[in-house]
Amino acid sequence: MRVHGVERGVSRAGRPTSLFHIEMSQRYRHTAGFADPFYRGIDQGVLRATRCDGCGAAWFPPRPFCPVDLAETAWYDLPGTGTVTAATRVHIPPPFGGVEAPYLLASIRLDGVEGGITHRVLGDRIPEKGTVVAVKFMEGVPAHPLLRAAFEIEGRAA
Amino acid sequence: MNGPTRRRDAGDRVFVVGVGMTPFAGFRDDATVRDMVVEAARSALIDAGAGAAAVDMGVAAYESDHFNRQMSLGHVLHEAVGLVGKPAVRVEGGGATGALAIRTAVMALGSGAARSVLVFGGEANGRSVDRSTASEILAMSADFEWETPVFGTFAAPYALMITEHMRRYGTTPEQFAAVAVKNRRMALDNPYAHKGMSITVDDVLASRPLSDPYRLLDASLLSDGAAAVLLATGDWAERHASTFGDRPPVAVLGTGSATDHPRLSDRPDDMFPHFAAKRRAAEQAYRSAGLDDPADEIDVAEVYDSFSGAELQAYEDLGLCPVGKGGPAAAEGRFDLGGQTPVNTSGGLLGRGSAVGATGIAQAVEIVAQLRGEAAGPRAVPDARIGITDTHAGVGALSVVNVFGRAA
Ligand SMILES: [Zn+2]
């Protein structure tokens, strides 16, 4: 922490006031935790989810255990396709950068699992509900590991 | 469905015996969060005519250590408002924090753990935090593991919800822009509001886009501010609150709370454009208050208008109009002054502003003023008897609805 300076003046309400200009910074070693196989997966070109071998329920985002029978879940590969529920053009870049604004963002129901993901869609026309999309893995070092993946528009659902 | 099912008896009623707040502002350059909370708590105690020494318990409401620059702020505030020695609890529930603190106090009073509870909340969400720092902190309100890397503004998930609402029901940007116009106009009459504005639907539609279809003037304000209420049993109020008999008493008639999947994309398709937690919280609150027909019985409401369209979605999920009809109802003025149920007479988050920990409490301050007949000027709702507050966290992950009523 550091105080860069002290500003003395009169407040908006007309009272004497002192402003301390303070700087703090935080750095973290943030683990992917249980989701580690997911992140290794997107580096290898596959989207992964988890399922319960007991009752067959499956989840994305992945869960470590089944809340019904308390069994540990197993990782499996998704086909990487899905359907848009709703989409928007976002005019503010995401917090870690790596994507130029404006960009497209969609809520996507993923095939092969009960669940969905809110993620980036490539292109510049906002896709309608029902648009079929497929994951595409980006080259280079992403600004955040999750941005290794994006979705491409395939067409309309049958 | 869980939750209380009986109407409260007069004997175990919870009364709002004092209310107070600071003005909400873009930057209180002369007051820390602590100073603002003390200012609001003192106002509430003066309004009640009761000293802090007689109060049994404190509930502190605030969301973010990052914005407030103080860990364990709860007991710091507890001491500052004069409650040291008494039991303390800090409550956090995102945008619903203040309302959840009131609900917590009602539960403490209902359990017999306390006969009076001072609820105080505040937040420094304004411009003491520089813009890029504020953006980083706010981005952490989304799911840091699965959402924050892909969007940093809450305009995005709200935009996804309203996009599906538009597709399904024909809701238009003009209809939700009308909410932004109404609430900013209401704020012009509220001396505690952050920023009242006289604007038109065209002004909203011409403002800078944030996340289509939402624009800058569809988005609510980030404010510095604090608010407090003193809740008590009738017995306590008669003994310790010297102003209790001077005006129509206001009681908490009911409270409800429920949750939904925090990540929008986990929600079932049929509920995608709706706030499921809000529906459940409202049903629970209305049942505990004994309301059968909310659209008819509720006279005034403070609704969580984080984005203009969220207010018209809330009309539906709070049962104030049929599902899918929020847009036309907003455009027709059904929720404006003189309409079926005036909504956000304070100006709402769009006009009065939002200091997160204080927001749900400030809503209660407005409703109590309306029910007592103390709301001044054009925003007064004549002869209001029942009012509600509505807030939620995230994009509806946690909802709290509180019902207030004039008891005489
Ligand atoms: Zn299972």
PDB file of C-alpha atoms in Angstrom, chain B residues 172-186 199-202 204-205 217-218 308-309 311-312 315 326-333 335-336 350:
ATOM      1  CA  THR B 172     -39.356  -3.148 -26.921  1.00  0.00           C
ATOM      2  CA  PRO B 173     -36.417  -0.853 -26.023  1.00  0.00           C
ATOM      3  CA  GLU B 174     -38.896   2.060 -25.972  1.00  0.00           C
ATOM      4  CA  GLN B 175     -40.874   0.273 -23.246  1.00  0.00           C
ATOM      5  CA  PHE B 176     -37.912  -0.217 -20.939  1.00  0.00           C
ATOM      6  CA  ALA B 177     -36.522   3.223 -21.765  1.00  0.00           C
ATOM      7  CA  ALA B 178     -39.825   4.535 -20.323  1.00  0.00           C
ATOM      8  CA  VAL B 179     -38.774   3.035 -16.959  1.00  0.00           C
ATOM      9  CA  ALA B 180     -35.430   4.880 -17.116  1.00  0.00           C
ATOM     10  CA  VAL B 181     -37.296   8.125 -17.837  1.00  0.00           C
ATOM     11  CA  LYS B 182     -39.865   7.577 -15.038  1.00  0.00           C
ATOM     12  CA  ASN B 183     -37.352   6.744 -12.308  1.00  0.00           C
ATOM     13  CA  ARG B 184     -35.019   9.633 -13.114  1.00  0.00           C
ATOM     14  CA  ARG B 185     -38.006  11.988 -13.061  1.00  0.00           C
ATOM     15  CA  MET B 186     -39.128  10.590  -9.670  1.00  0.00           C
ATOM     16  CA  ILE B 199     -34.976  13.037 -20.003  1.00  0.00           C
ATOM     17  CA  THR B 200     -36.978  11.461 -22.817  1.00  0.00           C
ATOM     18  CA  VAL B 201     -37.196   7.968 -24.297  1.00  0.00           C
ATOM     19  CA  ASP B 202     -35.208   9.300 -27.279  1.00  0.00           C
ATOM     20  CA  VAL B 204     -32.174   6.876 -23.567  1.00  0.00           C
ATOM     21  CA  LEU B 205     -32.167   5.347 -27.069  1.00  0.00           C
ATOM     22  CA  LEU B 217     -29.202   5.485 -19.542  1.00  0.00           C
ATOM     23  CA  ASP B 218     -30.777   2.019 -19.056  1.00  0.00           C
ATOM     24  CA  SER B 308     -34.467  -0.483 -16.842  1.00  0.00           C
ATOM     25  CA  GLY B 309     -35.757  -3.765 -18.311  1.00  0.00           C
ATOM     26  CA  GLU B 311     -37.941  -3.392 -13.539  1.00  0.00           C
ATOM     27  CA  LEU B 312     -40.527  -4.482 -16.078  1.00  0.00           C
ATOM     28  CA  TYR B 315     -43.506  -6.259 -12.334  1.00  0.00           C
ATOM     29  CA  GLY B 326     -44.476  -5.739 -18.199  1.00  0.00           C
ATOM     30  CA  GLY B 327     -43.447  -3.814 -21.322  1.00  0.00           C
ATOM     31  CA  PRO B 328     -46.879  -2.449 -22.341  1.00  0.00           C
ATOM     32  CA  ALA B 329     -47.731  -1.819 -18.665  1.00  0.00           C
ATOM     33  CA  ALA B 330     -44.592   0.315 -18.273  1.00  0.00           C
ATOM     34  CA  ALA B 331     -45.316   2.275 -21.444  1.00  0.00           C
ATOM     35  CA  GLU B 332     -48.940   2.908 -20.353  1.00  0.00           C
ATOM     36  CA  GLY B 333     -47.841   4.395 -17.018  1.00  0.00           C
ATOM     37  CA  PHE B 335     -46.518   1.858 -12.492  1.00  0.00           C
ATOM     38  CA  ASP B 336     -46.153   5.641 -12.559  1.00  0.00           C
ATOM     39  CA  LEU B 350     -31.668   4.498 -11.737  1.00  0.00           C
TER      40      LEU B 350
END
